[in-house]
CSV table of C-alpha atoms and ligand atoms in Angstrom, one decimal:
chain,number,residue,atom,x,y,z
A,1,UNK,CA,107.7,81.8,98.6
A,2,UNK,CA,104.9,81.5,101.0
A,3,UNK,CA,102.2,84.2,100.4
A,4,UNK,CA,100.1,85.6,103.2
A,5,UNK,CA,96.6,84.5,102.2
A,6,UNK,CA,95.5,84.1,106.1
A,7,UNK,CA,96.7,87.5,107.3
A,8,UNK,CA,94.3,90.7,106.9
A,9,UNK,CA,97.6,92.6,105.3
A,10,UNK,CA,97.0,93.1,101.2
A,11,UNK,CA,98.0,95.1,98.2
A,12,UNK,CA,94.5,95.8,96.3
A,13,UNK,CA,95.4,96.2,92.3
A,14,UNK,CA,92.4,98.4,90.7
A,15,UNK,CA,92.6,96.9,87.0
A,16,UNK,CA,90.1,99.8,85.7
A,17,UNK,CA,92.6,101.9,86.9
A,18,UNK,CA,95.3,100.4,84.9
A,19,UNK,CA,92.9,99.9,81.8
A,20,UNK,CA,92.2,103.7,81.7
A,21,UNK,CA,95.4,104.5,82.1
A,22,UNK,CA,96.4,102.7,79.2
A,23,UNK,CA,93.7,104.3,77.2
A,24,UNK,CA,94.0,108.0,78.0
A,25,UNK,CA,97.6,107.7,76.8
A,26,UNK,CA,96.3,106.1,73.7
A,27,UNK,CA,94.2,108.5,73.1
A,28,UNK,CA,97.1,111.1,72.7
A,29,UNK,CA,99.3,108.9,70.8
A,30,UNK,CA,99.6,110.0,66.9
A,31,UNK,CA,97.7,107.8,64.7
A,32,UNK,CA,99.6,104.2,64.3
A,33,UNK,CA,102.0,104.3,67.4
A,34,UNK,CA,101.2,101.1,69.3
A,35,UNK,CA,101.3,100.8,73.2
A,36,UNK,CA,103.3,98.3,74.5
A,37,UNK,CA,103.1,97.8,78.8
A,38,UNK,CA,106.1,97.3,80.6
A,39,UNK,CA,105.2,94.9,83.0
A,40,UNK,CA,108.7,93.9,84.2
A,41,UNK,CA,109.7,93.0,88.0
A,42,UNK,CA,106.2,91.5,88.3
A,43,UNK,CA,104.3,95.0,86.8
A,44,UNK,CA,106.3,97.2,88.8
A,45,UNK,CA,104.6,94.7,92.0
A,46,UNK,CA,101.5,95.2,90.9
A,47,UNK,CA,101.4,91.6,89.5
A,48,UNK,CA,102.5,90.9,85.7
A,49,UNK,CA,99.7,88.6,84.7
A,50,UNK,CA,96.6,90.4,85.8
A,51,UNK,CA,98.5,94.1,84.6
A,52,UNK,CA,99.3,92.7,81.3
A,53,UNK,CA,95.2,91.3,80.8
A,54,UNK,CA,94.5,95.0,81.7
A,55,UNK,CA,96.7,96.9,79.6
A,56,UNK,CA,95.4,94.7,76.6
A,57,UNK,CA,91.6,95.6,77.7
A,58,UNK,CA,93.2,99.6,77.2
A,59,UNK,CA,94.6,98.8,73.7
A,60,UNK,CA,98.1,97.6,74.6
A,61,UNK,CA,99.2,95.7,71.7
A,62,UNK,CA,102.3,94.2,73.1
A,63,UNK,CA,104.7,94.0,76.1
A,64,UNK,CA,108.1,94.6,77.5
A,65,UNK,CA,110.0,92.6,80.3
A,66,UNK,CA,113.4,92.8,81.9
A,67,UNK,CA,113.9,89.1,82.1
A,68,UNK,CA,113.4,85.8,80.0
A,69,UNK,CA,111.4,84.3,83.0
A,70,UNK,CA,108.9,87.2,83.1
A,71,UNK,CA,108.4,86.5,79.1
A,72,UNK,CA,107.9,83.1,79.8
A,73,UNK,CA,105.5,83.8,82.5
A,74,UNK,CA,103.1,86.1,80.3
A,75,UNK,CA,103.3,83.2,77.6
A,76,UNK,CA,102.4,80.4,79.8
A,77,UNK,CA,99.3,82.5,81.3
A,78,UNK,CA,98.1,82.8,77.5
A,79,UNK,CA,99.1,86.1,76.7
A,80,UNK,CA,100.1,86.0,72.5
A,81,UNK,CA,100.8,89.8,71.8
A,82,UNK,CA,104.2,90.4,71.2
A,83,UNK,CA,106.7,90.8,74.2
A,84,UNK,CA,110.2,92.2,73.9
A,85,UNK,CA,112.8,91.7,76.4
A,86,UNK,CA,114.8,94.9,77.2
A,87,UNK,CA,117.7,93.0,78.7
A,88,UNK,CA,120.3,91.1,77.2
A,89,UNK,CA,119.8,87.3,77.2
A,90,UNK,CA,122.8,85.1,77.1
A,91,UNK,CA,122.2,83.2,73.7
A,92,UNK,CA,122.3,79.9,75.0
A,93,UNK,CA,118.7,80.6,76.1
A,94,UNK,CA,118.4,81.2,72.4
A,95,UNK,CA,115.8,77.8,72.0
A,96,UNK,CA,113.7,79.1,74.5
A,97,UNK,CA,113.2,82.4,72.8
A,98,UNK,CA,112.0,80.7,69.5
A,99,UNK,CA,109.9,78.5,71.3
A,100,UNK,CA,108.3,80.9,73.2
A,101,UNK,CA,108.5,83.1,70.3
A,102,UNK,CA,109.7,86.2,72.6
A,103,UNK,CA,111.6,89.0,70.7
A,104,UNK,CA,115.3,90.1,71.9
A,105,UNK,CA,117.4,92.9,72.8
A,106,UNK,CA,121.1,93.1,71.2
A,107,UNK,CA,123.6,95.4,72.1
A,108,UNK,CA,126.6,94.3,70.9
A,109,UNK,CA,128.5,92.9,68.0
A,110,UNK,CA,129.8,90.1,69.9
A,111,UNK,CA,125.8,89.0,71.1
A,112,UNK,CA,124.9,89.3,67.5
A,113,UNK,CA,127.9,86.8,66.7
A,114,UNK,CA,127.4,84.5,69.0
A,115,UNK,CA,123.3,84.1,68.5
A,116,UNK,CA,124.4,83.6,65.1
A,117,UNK,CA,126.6,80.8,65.7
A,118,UNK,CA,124.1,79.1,68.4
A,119,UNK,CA,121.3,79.6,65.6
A,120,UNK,CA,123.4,77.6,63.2
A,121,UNK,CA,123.2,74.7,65.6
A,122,UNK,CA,119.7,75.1,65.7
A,123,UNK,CA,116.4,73.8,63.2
A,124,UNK,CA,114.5,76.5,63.3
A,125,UNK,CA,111.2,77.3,61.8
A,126,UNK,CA,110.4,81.2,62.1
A,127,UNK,CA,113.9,83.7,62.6
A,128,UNK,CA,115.0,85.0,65.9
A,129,UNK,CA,113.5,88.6,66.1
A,130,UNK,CA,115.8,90.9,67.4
A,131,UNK,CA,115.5,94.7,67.8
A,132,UNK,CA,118.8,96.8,68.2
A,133,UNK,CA,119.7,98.9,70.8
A,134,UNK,CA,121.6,102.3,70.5
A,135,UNK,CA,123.1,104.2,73.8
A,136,UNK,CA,122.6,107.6,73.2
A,137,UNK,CA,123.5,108.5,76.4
A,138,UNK,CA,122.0,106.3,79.5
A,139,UNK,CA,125.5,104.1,79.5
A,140,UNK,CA,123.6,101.2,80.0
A,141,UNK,CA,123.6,98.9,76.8
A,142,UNK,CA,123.7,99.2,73.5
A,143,UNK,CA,125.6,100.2,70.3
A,144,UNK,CA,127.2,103.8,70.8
A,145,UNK,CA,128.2,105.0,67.1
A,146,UNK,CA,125.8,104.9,63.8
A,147,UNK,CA,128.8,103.0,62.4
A,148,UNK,CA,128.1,100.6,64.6
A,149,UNK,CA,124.5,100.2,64.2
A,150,UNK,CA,124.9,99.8,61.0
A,151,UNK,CA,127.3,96.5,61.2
A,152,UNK,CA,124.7,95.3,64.0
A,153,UNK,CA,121.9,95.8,60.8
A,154,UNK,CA,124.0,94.3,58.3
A,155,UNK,CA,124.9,91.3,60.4
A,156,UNK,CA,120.8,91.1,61.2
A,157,UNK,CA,119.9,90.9,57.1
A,158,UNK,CA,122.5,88.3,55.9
A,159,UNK,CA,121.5,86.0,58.9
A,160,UNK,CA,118.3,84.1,57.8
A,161,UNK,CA,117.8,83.0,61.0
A,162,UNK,CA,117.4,86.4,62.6
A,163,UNK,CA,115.2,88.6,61.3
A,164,UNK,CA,115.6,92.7,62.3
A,165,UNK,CA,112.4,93.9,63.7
A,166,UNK,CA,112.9,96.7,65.6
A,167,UNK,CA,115.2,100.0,66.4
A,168,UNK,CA,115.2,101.8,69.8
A,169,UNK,CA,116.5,103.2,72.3
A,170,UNK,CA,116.2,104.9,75.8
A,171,UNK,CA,116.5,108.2,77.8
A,172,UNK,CA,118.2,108.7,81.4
A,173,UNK,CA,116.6,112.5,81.8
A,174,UNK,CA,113.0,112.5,79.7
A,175,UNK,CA,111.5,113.7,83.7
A,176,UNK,CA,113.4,116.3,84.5
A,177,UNK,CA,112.9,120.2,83.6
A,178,UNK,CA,116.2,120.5,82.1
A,179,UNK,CA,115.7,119.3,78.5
A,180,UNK,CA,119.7,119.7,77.3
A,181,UNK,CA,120.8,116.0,77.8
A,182,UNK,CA,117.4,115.0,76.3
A,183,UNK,CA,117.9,116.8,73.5
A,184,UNK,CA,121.7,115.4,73.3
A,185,UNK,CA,120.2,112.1,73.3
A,186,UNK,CA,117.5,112.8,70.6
A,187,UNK,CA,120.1,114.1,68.7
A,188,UNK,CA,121.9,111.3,68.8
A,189,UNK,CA,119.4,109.0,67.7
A,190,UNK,CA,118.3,111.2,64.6
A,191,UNK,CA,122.1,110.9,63.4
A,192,UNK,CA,121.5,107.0,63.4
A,193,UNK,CA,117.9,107.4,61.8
A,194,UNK,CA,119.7,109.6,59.3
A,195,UNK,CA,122.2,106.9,57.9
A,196,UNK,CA,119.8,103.9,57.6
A,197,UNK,CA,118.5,103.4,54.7
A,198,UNK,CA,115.6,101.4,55.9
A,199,UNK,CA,113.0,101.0,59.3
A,200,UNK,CA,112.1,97.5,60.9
A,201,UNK,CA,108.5,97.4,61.9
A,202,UNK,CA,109.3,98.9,65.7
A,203,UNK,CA,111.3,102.4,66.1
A,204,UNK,CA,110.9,103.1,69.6
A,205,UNK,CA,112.5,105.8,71.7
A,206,UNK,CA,110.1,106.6,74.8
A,207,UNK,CA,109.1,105.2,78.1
A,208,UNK,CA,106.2,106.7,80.1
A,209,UNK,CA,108.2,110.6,80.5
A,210,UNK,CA,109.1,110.9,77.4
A,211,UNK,CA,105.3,110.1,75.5
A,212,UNK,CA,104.4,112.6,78.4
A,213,UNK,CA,106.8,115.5,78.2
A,214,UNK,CA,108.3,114.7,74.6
A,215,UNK,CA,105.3,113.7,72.7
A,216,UNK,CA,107.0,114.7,69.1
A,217,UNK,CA,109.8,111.7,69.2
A,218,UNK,CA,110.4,109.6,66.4
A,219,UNK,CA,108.9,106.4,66.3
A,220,UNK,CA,105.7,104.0,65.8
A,221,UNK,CA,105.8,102.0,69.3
A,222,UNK,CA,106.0,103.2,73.1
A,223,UNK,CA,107.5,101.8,76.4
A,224,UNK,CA,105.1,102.1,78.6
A,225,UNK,CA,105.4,101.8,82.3
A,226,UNK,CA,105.0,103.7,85.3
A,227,UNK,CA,102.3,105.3,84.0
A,228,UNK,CA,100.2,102.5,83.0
A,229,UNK,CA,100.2,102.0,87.2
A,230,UNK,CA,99.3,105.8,87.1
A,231,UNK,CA,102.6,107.2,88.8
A,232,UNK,CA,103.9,110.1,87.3
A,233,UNK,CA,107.4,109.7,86.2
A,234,UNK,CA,108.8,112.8,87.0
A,235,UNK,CA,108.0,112.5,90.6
A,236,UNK,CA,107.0,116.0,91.8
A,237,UNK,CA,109.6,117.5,89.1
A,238,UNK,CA,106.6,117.8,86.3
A,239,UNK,CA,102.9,117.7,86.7
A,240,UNK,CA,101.0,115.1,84.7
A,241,UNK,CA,99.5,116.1,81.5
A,242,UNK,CA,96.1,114.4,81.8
A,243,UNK,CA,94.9,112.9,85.0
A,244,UNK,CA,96.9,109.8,85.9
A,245,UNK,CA,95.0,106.6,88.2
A,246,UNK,CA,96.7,105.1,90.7
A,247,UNK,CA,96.2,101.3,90.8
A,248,UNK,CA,97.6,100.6,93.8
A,249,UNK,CA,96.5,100.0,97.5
A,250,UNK,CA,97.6,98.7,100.9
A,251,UNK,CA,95.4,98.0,103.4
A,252,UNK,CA,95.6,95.8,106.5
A,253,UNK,CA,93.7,95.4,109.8
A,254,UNK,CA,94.2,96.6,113.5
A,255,UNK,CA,95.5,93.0,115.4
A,256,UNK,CA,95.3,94.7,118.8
A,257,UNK,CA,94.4,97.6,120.3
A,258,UNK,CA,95.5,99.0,123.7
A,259,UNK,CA,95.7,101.9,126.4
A,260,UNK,CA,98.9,102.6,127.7
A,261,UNK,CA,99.9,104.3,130.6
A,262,UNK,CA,102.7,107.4,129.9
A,263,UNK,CA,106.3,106.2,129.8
A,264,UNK,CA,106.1,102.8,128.4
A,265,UNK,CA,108.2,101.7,125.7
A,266,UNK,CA,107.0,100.7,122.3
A,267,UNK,CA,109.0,98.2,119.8
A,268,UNK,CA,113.0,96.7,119.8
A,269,UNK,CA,115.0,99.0,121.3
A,270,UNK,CA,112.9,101.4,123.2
A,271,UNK,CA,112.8,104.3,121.1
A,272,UNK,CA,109.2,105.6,121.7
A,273,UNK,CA,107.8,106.3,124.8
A,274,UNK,CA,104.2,106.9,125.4
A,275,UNK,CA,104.3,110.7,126.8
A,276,UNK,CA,100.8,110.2,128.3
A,277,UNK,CA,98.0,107.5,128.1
A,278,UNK,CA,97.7,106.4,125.0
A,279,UNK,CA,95.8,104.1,122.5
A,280,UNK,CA,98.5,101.7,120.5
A,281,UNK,CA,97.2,99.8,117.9
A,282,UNK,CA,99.3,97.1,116.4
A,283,UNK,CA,99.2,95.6,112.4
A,284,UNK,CA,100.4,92.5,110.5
A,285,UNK,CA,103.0,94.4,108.5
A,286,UNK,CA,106.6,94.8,108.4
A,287,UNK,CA,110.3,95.1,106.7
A,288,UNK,CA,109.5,91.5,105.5
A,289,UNK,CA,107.1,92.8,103.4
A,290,UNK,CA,108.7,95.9,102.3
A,291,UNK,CA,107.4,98.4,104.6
A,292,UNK,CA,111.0,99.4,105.9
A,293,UNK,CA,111.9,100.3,108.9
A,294,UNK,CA,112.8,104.1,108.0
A,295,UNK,CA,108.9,104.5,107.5
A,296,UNK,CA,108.8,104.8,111.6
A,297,UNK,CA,107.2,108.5,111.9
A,298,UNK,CA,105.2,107.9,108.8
A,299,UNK,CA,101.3,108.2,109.4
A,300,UNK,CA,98.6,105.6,108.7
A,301,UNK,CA,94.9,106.2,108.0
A,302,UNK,CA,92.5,104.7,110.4
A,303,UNK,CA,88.6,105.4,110.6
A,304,UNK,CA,90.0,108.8,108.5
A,305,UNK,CA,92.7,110.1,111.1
A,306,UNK,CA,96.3,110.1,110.5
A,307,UNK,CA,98.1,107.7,112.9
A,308,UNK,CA,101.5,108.1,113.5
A,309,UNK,CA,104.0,104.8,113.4
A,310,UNK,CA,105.4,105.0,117.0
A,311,UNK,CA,109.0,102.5,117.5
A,312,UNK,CA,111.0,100.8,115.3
A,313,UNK,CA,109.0,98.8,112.3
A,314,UNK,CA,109.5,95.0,113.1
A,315,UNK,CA,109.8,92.0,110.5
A,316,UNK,CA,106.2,91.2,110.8
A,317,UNK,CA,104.4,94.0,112.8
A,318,UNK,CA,104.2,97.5,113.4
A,319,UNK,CA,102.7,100.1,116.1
A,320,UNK,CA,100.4,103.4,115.6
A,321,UNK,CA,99.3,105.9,118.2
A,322,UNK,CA,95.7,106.1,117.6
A,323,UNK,CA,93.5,109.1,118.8
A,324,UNK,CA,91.1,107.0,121.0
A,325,UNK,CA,90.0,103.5,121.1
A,326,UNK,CA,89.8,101.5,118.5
A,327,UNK,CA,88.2,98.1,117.2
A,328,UNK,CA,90.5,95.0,116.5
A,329,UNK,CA,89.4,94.2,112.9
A,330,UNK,CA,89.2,98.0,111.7
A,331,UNK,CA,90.6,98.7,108.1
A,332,UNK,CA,94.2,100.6,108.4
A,333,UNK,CA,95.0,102.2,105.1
A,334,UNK,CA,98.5,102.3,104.9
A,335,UNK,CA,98.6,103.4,100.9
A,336,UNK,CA,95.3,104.5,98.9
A,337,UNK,CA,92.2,106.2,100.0
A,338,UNK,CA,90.5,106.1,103.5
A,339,UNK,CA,87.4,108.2,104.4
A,340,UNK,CA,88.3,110.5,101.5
A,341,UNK,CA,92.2,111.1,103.3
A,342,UNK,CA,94.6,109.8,101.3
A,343,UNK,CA,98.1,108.4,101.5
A,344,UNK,CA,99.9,108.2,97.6
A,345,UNK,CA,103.5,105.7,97.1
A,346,UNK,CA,104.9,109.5,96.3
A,347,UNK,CA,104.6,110.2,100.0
A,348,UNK,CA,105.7,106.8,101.2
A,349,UNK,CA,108.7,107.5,98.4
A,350,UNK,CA,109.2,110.6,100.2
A,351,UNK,CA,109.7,109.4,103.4
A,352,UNK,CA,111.8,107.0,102.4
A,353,UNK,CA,113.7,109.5,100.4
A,354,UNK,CA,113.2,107.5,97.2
A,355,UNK,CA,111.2,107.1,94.0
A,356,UNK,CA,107.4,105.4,93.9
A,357,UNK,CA,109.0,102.9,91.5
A,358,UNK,CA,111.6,101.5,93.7
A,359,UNK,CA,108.6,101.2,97.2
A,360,UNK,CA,106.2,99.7,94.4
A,361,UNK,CA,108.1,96.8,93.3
A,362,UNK,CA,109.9,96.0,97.0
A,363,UNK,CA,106.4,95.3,98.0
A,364,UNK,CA,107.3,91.3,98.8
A,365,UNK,CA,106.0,88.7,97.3
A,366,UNK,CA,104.0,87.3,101.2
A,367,UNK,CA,101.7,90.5,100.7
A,368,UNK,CA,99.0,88.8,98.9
A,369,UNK,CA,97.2,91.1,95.4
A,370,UNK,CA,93.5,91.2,95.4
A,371,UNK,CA,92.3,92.7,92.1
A,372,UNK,CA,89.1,94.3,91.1
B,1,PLP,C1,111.7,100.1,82.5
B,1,PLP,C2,111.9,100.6,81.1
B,1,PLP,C3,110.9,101.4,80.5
B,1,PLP,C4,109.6,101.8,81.2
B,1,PLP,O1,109.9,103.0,81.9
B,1,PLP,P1,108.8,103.8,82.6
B,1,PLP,O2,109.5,105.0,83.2
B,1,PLP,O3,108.3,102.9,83.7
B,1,PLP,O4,107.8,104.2,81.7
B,1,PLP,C5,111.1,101.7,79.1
B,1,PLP,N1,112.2,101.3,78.5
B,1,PLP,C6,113.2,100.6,79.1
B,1,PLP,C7,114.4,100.3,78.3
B,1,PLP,C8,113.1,100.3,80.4
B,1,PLP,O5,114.1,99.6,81.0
């Protein structure tokens, strides 16, 4: 994938940010639980690498990843905290795990079986750490009955090759106002706590909303994500409980700037016309780089004034009304502060009637990260 190095348009990644956020949460954590950053999907598009070298500069003291790939990619950049993939892994990747000395996820019987016999074929020279996964109610993956938990556990401690080091497991609701399913969930997982007789090393049950809003779960390890990038979880559902810092910015450039006379057409398809003269300035962003074409009618910072995205977004280019002439080369803010106006990925979420999460990781890979 070719990434846009020779184009003004870039997503600027403020690491202090991410570092502080990392330590204000530590800060509330009881004594002993560790911080580990979820830096999956590239660090929520933020950039795995330089997210994960942050997070450990806050006191992260190990990491979480969706995929084998992204574990591989945080070993081969040096990173040698522990990182623990959330997913399940087919266990004919099983070699790669030992080698790279990533933990795993298992959530069924049948995984646990079949890593046992593809371990068997294997010399190995430390065990396969696993941690166990229990649905308590996000119908995702994982082990739904205590019963079965405890076969998972018993599997885990006659298998030499495996060794059981950790417990967790995950909540659909920890954002919302309405604590009932939470508490369903939580329940849940206490009734498993309740028939073990014994702990691995990690128990961990929340990601960023519930260390926020549910501070008083079990457990000695956290998941956390969207707010090491200093989103709140909960959208605007909860406020935050200490200041969060968002680490993300996209700027790009006015490309060309021009007065129009009333009744010319702007963009594919015609569907603004200029009512009057008016300034259009044009920038090197579009769909192809995840600014989607339902952001048309979203506004812009330039020089401090809200500019309005006039026609339909094109792959590589879009067009704002400005208030008056412009210079070619001026800064256009299109997330993150701009003459002390700002534009937050919760408004460009809101526009495009989804969640921060979802805008911050379609970000595509040609935008180019500048960190600092
Ligand atoms: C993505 C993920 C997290 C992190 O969630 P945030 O809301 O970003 O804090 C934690 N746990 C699991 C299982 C996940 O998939």
């Amino acid at each position: 994938m070719v990434v846009g190095w020779h184009r003004p348009t870039k997503l600027v990644i403020d690491t202090q940010a991410i570092k502080e956020n990392v330590r204000n949460e530590i800060k509330r954590m009881p004594k002993g639980t560790e911080l580990f950053a979820v830096v999956k999907a590239n660090g929520y598009g933020h950039g795995a690498v330089q997210t994960a070298k942050a997070a450990i500069a806050g006191g992260a003291t190990g990491f979480c990843v969706a995929i084998l790939d992204e574990a591989i990619e945080l070993r081969e950049a040096g990173i040698t905290e522990p990182i623990l993939i959330l997913s399940v892994v087919d266990v004919s990747y099983i070699e790669l795990l030992l080698t790279y000395d990533i933990s795993v996820t298992a959530a069924t019987q049948e995984w646990l079986e079949q890593a046992t016999e593809q371990l068997n074929q294997l010399e190995i020279q430390a065990p396969l750490k696993v941690h166990i996964k229990v649905d308590t109610g996000m119908g995702r993956i994982g082990f739904t009955t205590p019963e079965a938990v405890k076969q998972a556990i018993a599997t885990l401690k006659v298998e030499k090759k495996m060794e059981w080091e950790g417990l967790f497991t995950h909540f659909s609701t920890a954002d919302e106002k309405d604590t009932r399913y939470f508490d369903k969930q939580s329940q849940r997982f206490d009734k498993v706590l309740s028939v073990l007789d014994d702990l691995p090393r990690y128990v961990h049950v929340s990601n960023s909303a519930t260390a926020f809003w549910h501070p008083n779960n079990p457990g000695n390890m956290i998941r956390f994500g969207i707010g090491l990038y200093g989103l709140n979880p909960s959208g605007h559902a909860l406020s935050a409980v200490y200041p969060l810092k968002p680490a993300l910015s996209l700027v790009s450039q006015l490309i060309q700037v021009k007065e129009l006379s009333a009744g010319e057409g702007i963009g594919y398809g015609n569907t603004y016309t200029t009512t009057a003269k008016e300034w259009i300035g044009t920038i090197p962003i579009g769909y192809a780089d995840g600014w989607l074409r339902h952001l048309t009618g979203f506004s812009v910072l330039v020089d401090g004034e809200e500019c309005e995205i006039v026609g339909r977004i094109c792959m590589d280019q879009c067009m704002i009304r400005l208030p008056k002439k412009m210079t070619v080369g001026e800064t256009v803010t299109l997330i993150g502060e701009n003459h002390g106006k700002e534009i937050t990925l919760q408004m460009v979420a809101d526009k495009l009637e989804t969640i921060h999460y979802e805008v911050a990781c379609t970000f595509s890979e040609r935008i180019p990260r500048e960190y600092k």
